[in-house]
PDB file of C-alpha atoms in Angstrom:
ATOM      1  CA  MET A  24      87.180  27.294 126.928  1.00  0.00           C
ATOM      2  CA  GLU A  25      83.793  28.542 127.277  1.00  0.00           C
ATOM      3  CA  ALA A  26      81.064  26.380 128.045  1.00  0.00           C
ATOM      4  CA  VAL A  27      77.215  25.985 127.401  1.00  0.00           C
ATOM      5  CA  ILE A  28      75.050  23.852 130.018  1.00  0.00           C
ATOM      6  CA  LEU A  29      73.602  21.254 128.359  1.00  0.00           C
ATOM      7  CA  VAL A  30      69.882  20.575 129.516  1.00  0.00           C
ATOM      8  CA  ASP A  31      67.135  17.740 128.738  1.00  0.00           C
ATOM      9  CA  ASP A  32      64.045  18.459 126.897  1.00  0.00           C
ATOM     10  CA  GLN A  33      62.668  19.709 130.454  1.00  0.00           C
ATOM     11  CA  ASP A  34      65.329  22.310 130.670  1.00  0.00           C
ATOM     12  CA  ARG A  35      67.176  20.348 133.507  1.00  0.00           C
ATOM     13  CA  GLU A  36      70.989  20.840 133.762  1.00  0.00           C
ATOM     14  CA  ILE A  37      72.625  17.414 132.517  1.00  0.00           C
ATOM     15  CA  GLY A  38      76.518  18.407 132.021  1.00  0.00           C
ATOM     16  CA  THR A  39      78.389  21.244 130.189  1.00  0.00           C
ATOM     17  CA  MET A  40      80.114  21.091 126.834  1.00  0.00           C
ATOM     18  CA  GLU A  41      82.554  23.547 125.204  1.00  0.00           C
ATOM     19  CA  LYS A  42      80.443  25.760 123.352  1.00  0.00           C
ATOM     20  CA  LEU A  43      81.269  25.407 119.749  1.00  0.00           C
ATOM     21  CA  ALA A  44      81.281  21.824 120.216  1.00  0.00           C
ATOM     22  CA  ALA A  45      77.611  22.146 121.592  1.00  0.00           C
ATOM     23  CA  HIS A  46      77.029  23.729 118.322  1.00  0.00           C
ATOM     24  CA  LYS A  47      78.785  21.459 115.964  1.00  0.00           C
ATOM     25  CA  LEU A  48      76.784  18.373 117.668  1.00  0.00           C
ATOM     26  CA  GLY A  49      73.450  20.081 118.270  1.00  0.00           C
ATOM     27  CA  LYS A  50      73.566  19.522 121.713  1.00  0.00           C
ATOM     28  CA  LEU A  51      70.156  20.943 123.378  1.00  0.00           C
ATOM     29  CA  HIS A  52      72.040  23.975 125.902  1.00  0.00           C
ATOM     30  CA  ARG A  53      70.622  26.935 127.740  1.00  0.00           C
ATOM     31  CA  ALA A  54      70.793  30.318 126.115  1.00  0.00           C
ATOM     32  CA  PHE A  55      68.841  33.810 126.381  1.00  0.00           C
ATOM     33  CA  SER A  56      67.574  36.585 124.291  1.00  0.00           C
ATOM     34  CA  ILE A  57      67.324  39.641 125.550  1.00  0.00           C
ATOM     35  CA  LEU A  58      64.717  42.322 124.404  1.00  0.00           C
ATOM     36  CA  VAL A  59      65.079  45.874 125.413  1.00  0.00           C
ATOM     37  CA  PHE A  60      62.568  48.404 124.754  1.00  0.00           C
ATOM     38  CA  ASN A  61      62.182  52.204 125.167  1.00  0.00           C
ATOM     39  CA  SER A  62      59.360  54.396 126.632  1.00  0.00           C
ATOM     40  CA  LYS A  63      57.900  54.623 123.103  1.00  0.00           C
ATOM     41  CA  GLY A  64      58.056  50.645 122.858  1.00  0.00           C
ATOM     42  CA  GLU A  65      60.514  50.261 120.382  1.00  0.00           C
ATOM     43  CA  LEU A  66      62.914  47.536 120.552  1.00  0.00           C
ATOM     44  CA  MET A  67      66.402  47.850 120.384  1.00  0.00           C
ATOM     45  CA  LEU A  68      67.872  45.692 117.512  1.00  0.00           C
ATOM     46  CA  GLN A  69      71.565  44.638 117.062  1.00  0.00           C
ATOM     47  CA  GLN A  70      73.164  43.755 113.965  1.00  0.00           C
ATOM     48  CA  ARG A  71      75.570  41.248 114.751  1.00  0.00           C
ATOM     49  CA  ALA A  72      79.436  41.635 113.944  1.00  0.00           C
ATOM     50  CA  LEU A  73      80.374  40.097 110.318  1.00  0.00           C
ATOM     51  CA  ASP A  74      83.137  37.883 112.210  1.00  0.00           C
ATOM     52  CA  LYS A  75      80.823  36.376 114.556  1.00  0.00           C
ATOM     53  CA  TYR A  76      80.995  32.294 114.668  1.00  0.00           C
ATOM     54  CA  HIS A  77      77.514  32.227 113.072  1.00  0.00           C
ATOM     55  CA  SER A  78      74.568  34.777 111.631  1.00  0.00           C
ATOM     56  CA  GLY A  79      77.010  37.687 111.139  1.00  0.00           C
ATOM     57  CA  GLY A  80      75.795  40.615 110.022  1.00  0.00           C
ATOM     58  CA  LEU A  81      72.290  39.723 110.581  1.00  0.00           C
ATOM     59  CA  TRP A  82      70.045  42.062 112.836  1.00  0.00           C
ATOM     60  CA  THR A  83      68.425  40.192 115.770  1.00  0.00           C
ATOM     61  CA  ASN A  84      67.190  40.927 119.404  1.00  0.00           C
ATOM     62  CA  THR A  85      69.211  43.299 121.815  1.00  0.00           C
ATOM     63  CA  CYS A  86      71.665  40.587 123.101  1.00  0.00           C
ATOM     64  CA  CYS A  87      71.559  37.167 123.217  1.00  0.00           C
ATOM     65  CA  SER A  88      74.234  34.319 124.428  1.00  0.00           C
ATOM     66  CA  HIS A  89      74.520  31.234 126.882  1.00  0.00           C
ATOM     67  CA  PRO A  90      74.560  31.501 130.810  1.00  0.00           C
ATOM     68  CA  ARG A  91      78.161  29.970 132.214  1.00  0.00           C
ATOM     69  CA  PRO A  92      77.736  27.028 134.410  1.00  0.00           C
ATOM     70  CA  GLY A  93      76.143  28.372 137.708  1.00  0.00           C
ATOM     71  CA  GLU A  94      75.239  31.523 136.529  1.00  0.00           C
ATOM     72  CA  THR A  95      71.364  32.334 135.990  1.00  0.00           C
ATOM     73  CA  ALA A  96      69.944  33.348 132.912  1.00  0.00           C
ATOM     74  CA  ILE A  97      69.193  36.942 134.447  1.00  0.00           C
ATOM     75  CA  GLU A  98      72.774  37.185 135.740  1.00  0.00           C
ATOM     76  CA  ALA A  99      74.561  36.015 132.222  1.00  0.00           C
ATOM     77  CA  GLY A 100      71.851  38.577 130.791  1.00  0.00           C
ATOM     78  CA  LYS A 101      73.307  41.555 132.683  1.00  0.00           C
ATOM     79  CA  ARG A 102      76.998  40.229 132.164  1.00  0.00           C
ATOM     80  CA  LYS A 103      76.181  40.108 128.368  1.00  0.00           C
ATOM     81  CA  LEU A 104      74.399  43.458 128.085  1.00  0.00           C
ATOM     82  CA  ILE A 105      77.343  45.583 129.139  1.00  0.00           C
ATOM     83  CA  GLN A 106      79.768  43.365 127.120  1.00  0.00           C
ATOM     84  CA  GLU A 107      78.173  43.879 123.780  1.00  0.00           C
ATOM     85  CA  MET A 108      75.954  46.854 124.363  1.00  0.00           C
ATOM     86  CA  GLY A 109      77.932  48.600 126.806  1.00  0.00           C
ATOM     87  CA  PHE A 110      74.733  49.127 129.087  1.00  0.00           C
ATOM     88  CA  ASP A 111      73.251  47.801 132.325  1.00  0.00           C
ATOM     89  CA  CYS A 112      69.331  47.635 133.024  1.00  0.00           C
ATOM     90  CA  GLU A 113      66.668  45.974 135.033  1.00  0.00           C
ATOM     91  CA  LEU A 114      65.908  42.259 133.335  1.00  0.00           C
ATOM     92  CA  THR A 115      62.911  40.233 134.162  1.00  0.00           C
ATOM     93  CA  TYR A 116      62.391  36.948 133.212  1.00  0.00           C
ATOM     94  CA  SER A 117      59.306  36.424 130.447  1.00  0.00           C
ATOM     95  CA  HIS A 118      58.975  33.105 128.733  1.00  0.00           C
ATOM     96  CA  LYS A 119      60.908  30.406 127.447  1.00  0.00           C
ATOM     97  CA  PHE A 120      60.940  27.960 124.276  1.00  0.00           C
ATOM     98  CA  ILE A 121      63.057  25.297 122.420  1.00  0.00           C
ATOM     99  CA  TYR A 122      63.857  25.406 119.077  1.00  0.00           C
ATOM    100  CA  LYS A 123      66.633  23.603 116.952  1.00  0.00           C
ATOM    101  CA  VAL A 124      67.526  25.402 113.329  1.00  0.00           C
ATOM    102  CA  GLU A 125      70.742  24.938 110.983  1.00  0.00           C
ATOM    103  CA  LEU A 126      72.973  27.820 110.989  1.00  0.00           C
ATOM    104  CA  ASP A 127      76.002  29.064 108.497  1.00  0.00           C
ATOM    105  CA  ASN A 128      79.172  27.377 109.318  1.00  0.00           C
ATOM    106  CA  ASN A 129      77.724  24.419 109.750  1.00  0.00           C
ATOM    107  CA  LEU A 130      76.547  24.781 112.995  1.00  0.00           C
ATOM    108  CA  ILE A 131      73.263  23.743 114.770  1.00  0.00           C
ATOM    109  CA  GLU A 132      71.525  26.292 117.448  1.00  0.00           C
ATOM    110  CA  HIS A 133      69.471  23.429 119.667  1.00  0.00           C
ATOM    111  CA  GLU A 134      68.321  25.795 122.842  1.00  0.00           C
ATOM    112  CA  TRP A 135      65.970  26.338 125.269  1.00  0.00           C
ATOM    113  CA  ASP A 136      66.258  29.994 125.217  1.00  0.00           C
ATOM    114  CA  HIS A 137      65.413  32.471 128.089  1.00  0.00           C
ATOM    115  CA  VAL A 138      63.526  35.753 126.974  1.00  0.00           C
ATOM    116  CA  LEU A 139      64.425  38.607 129.166  1.00  0.00           C
ATOM    117  CA  VAL A 140      62.821  41.952 128.883  1.00  0.00           C
ATOM    118  CA  GLY A 141      64.398  45.396 129.671  1.00  0.00           C
ATOM    119  CA  TYR A 142      63.557  49.036 129.357  1.00  0.00           C
ATOM    120  CA  TYR A 143      66.169  51.760 128.329  1.00  0.00           C
ATOM    121  CA  ASN A 144      66.323  55.090 126.571  1.00  0.00           C
ATOM    122  CA  ASP A 145      69.764  55.909 125.962  1.00  0.00           C
ATOM    123  CA  LYS A 146      72.088  55.039 123.413  1.00  0.00           C
ATOM    124  CA  PRO A 147      74.215  51.798 123.581  1.00  0.00           C
ATOM    125  CA  GLU A 148      77.997  51.891 123.679  1.00  0.00           C
ATOM    126  CA  ILE A 149      78.483  48.954 121.214  1.00  0.00           C
ATOM    127  CA  ASN A 150      81.287  46.466 121.323  1.00  0.00           C
ATOM    128  CA  THR A 151      82.440  46.218 117.650  1.00  0.00           C
ATOM    129  CA  SER A 152      83.554  42.570 117.724  1.00  0.00           C
ATOM    130  CA  GLU A 153      80.118  41.661 118.840  1.00  0.00           C
ATOM    131  CA  ALA A 154      78.032  44.351 117.021  1.00  0.00           C
ATOM    132  CA  MET A 155      78.652  46.062 114.369  1.00  0.00           C
ATOM    133  CA  ASN A 156      75.338  48.357 114.410  1.00  0.00           C
ATOM    134  CA  TRP A 157      71.963  48.820 116.688  1.00  0.00           C
ATOM    135  CA  LYS A 158      68.903  50.741 116.290  1.00  0.00           C
ATOM    136  CA  PHE A 159      65.462  51.042 117.751  1.00  0.00           C
ATOM    137  CA  MET A 160      62.385  50.053 115.891  1.00  0.00           C
ATOM    138  CA  ALA A 161      58.681  49.768 116.052  1.00  0.00           C
ATOM    139  CA  LEU A 162      57.348  46.308 116.318  1.00  0.00           C
ATOM    140  CA  ASP A 163      54.914  47.175 113.459  1.00  0.00           C
ATOM    141  CA  VAL A 164      57.887  48.374 111.416  1.00  0.00           C
ATOM    142  CA  LEU A 165      59.926  45.537 112.385  1.00  0.00           C
ATOM    143  CA  GLN A 166      57.141  42.864 111.800  1.00  0.00           C
ATOM    144  CA  LYS A 167      56.661  44.315 108.363  1.00  0.00           C
ATOM    145  CA  ASP A 168      60.365  44.472 107.389  1.00  0.00           C
ATOM    146  CA  VAL A 169      60.787  40.717 108.576  1.00  0.00           C
ATOM    147  CA  ALA A 170      58.195  39.698 106.443  1.00  0.00           C
ATOM    148  CA  GLU A 171      59.921  41.306 103.500  1.00  0.00           C
ATOM    149  CA  ASN A 172      63.350  40.673 104.250  1.00  0.00           C
ATOM    150  CA  PRO A 173      63.606  37.744 106.215  1.00  0.00           C
ATOM    151  CA  GLN A 174      66.898  36.590 105.193  1.00  0.00           C
ATOM    152  CA  HIS A 175      68.013  39.990 107.054  1.00  0.00           C
ATOM    153  CA  TYR A 176      67.163  38.651 110.474  1.00  0.00           C
ATOM    154  CA  THR A 177      68.552  35.633 112.594  1.00  0.00           C
ATOM    155  CA  LYS A 178      66.408  32.632 112.807  1.00  0.00           C
ATOM    156  CA  TRP A 179      65.640  32.614 116.558  1.00  0.00           C
ATOM    157  CA  PHE A 180      64.741  35.976 116.518  1.00  0.00           C
ATOM    158  CA  LYS A 181      61.932  35.567 113.858  1.00  0.00           C
ATOM    159  CA  MET A 182      60.731  33.123 115.915  1.00  0.00           C
ATOM    160  CA  ILE A 183      60.776  35.235 119.163  1.00  0.00           C
ATOM    161  CA  LEU A 184      58.723  37.737 117.138  1.00  0.00           C
ATOM    162  CA  GLN A 185      56.360  35.298 116.580  1.00  0.00           C
ATOM    163  CA  HIS A 186      55.627  34.359 120.196  1.00  0.00           C
ATOM    164  CA  PRO A 187      52.272  35.102 121.522  1.00  0.00           C
ATOM    165  CA  GLU A 188      54.195  37.078 124.571  1.00  0.00           C
ATOM    166  CA  LEU A 189      55.360  39.768 122.592  1.00  0.00           C
ATOM    167  CA  SER A 190      52.432  41.621 122.459  1.00  0.00           C
ATOM    168  CA  ASN A 191      52.788  41.889 126.344  1.00  0.00           C
ATOM    169  CA  LEU A 192      56.326  42.897 126.596  1.00  0.00           C
ATOM    170  CA  GLN A 193      56.546  46.299 124.978  1.00  0.00           C
ATOM    171  CA  MET A 194      54.462  47.818 127.929  1.00  0.00           C
ATOM    172  CA  ALA A 195      56.989  49.238 130.718  1.00  0.00           C
TER     173      ALA A 195
END
């Protein structure tokens, strides 16, 4: 059983719950999203595997998941970056935001999303059970594509792209 950390509206821990149950009930829990940039300022995207429990086949940020109980967002981020994308890099905390959206498969994402940033110039070795594809993309091109094809991107990633901090993140 994979548990998520339940939190209150101030991001204080209040317990744990099985991950799928938390998403079915829309319980507020802690999550993280990683944005990895290369030296050109391009963002590494992943296309979620088709058989993921939600948002399969959609493009999103480099990596995202949930910290385990007793694990910091950065520790969890490094663990999942290796598991999903096959590489490790230094991660720094950027900001966090809260959101609640309905997803496919009758699931609800209600998360305090901690945004982490890293820098990496090589090719990832993706875990195909997590991601089916990847690419680096310039932010201006990405923003244009999201505006023209919003259905190709995850809901949380579109929120991350609208955050005012984004323009500061791509600078190494």
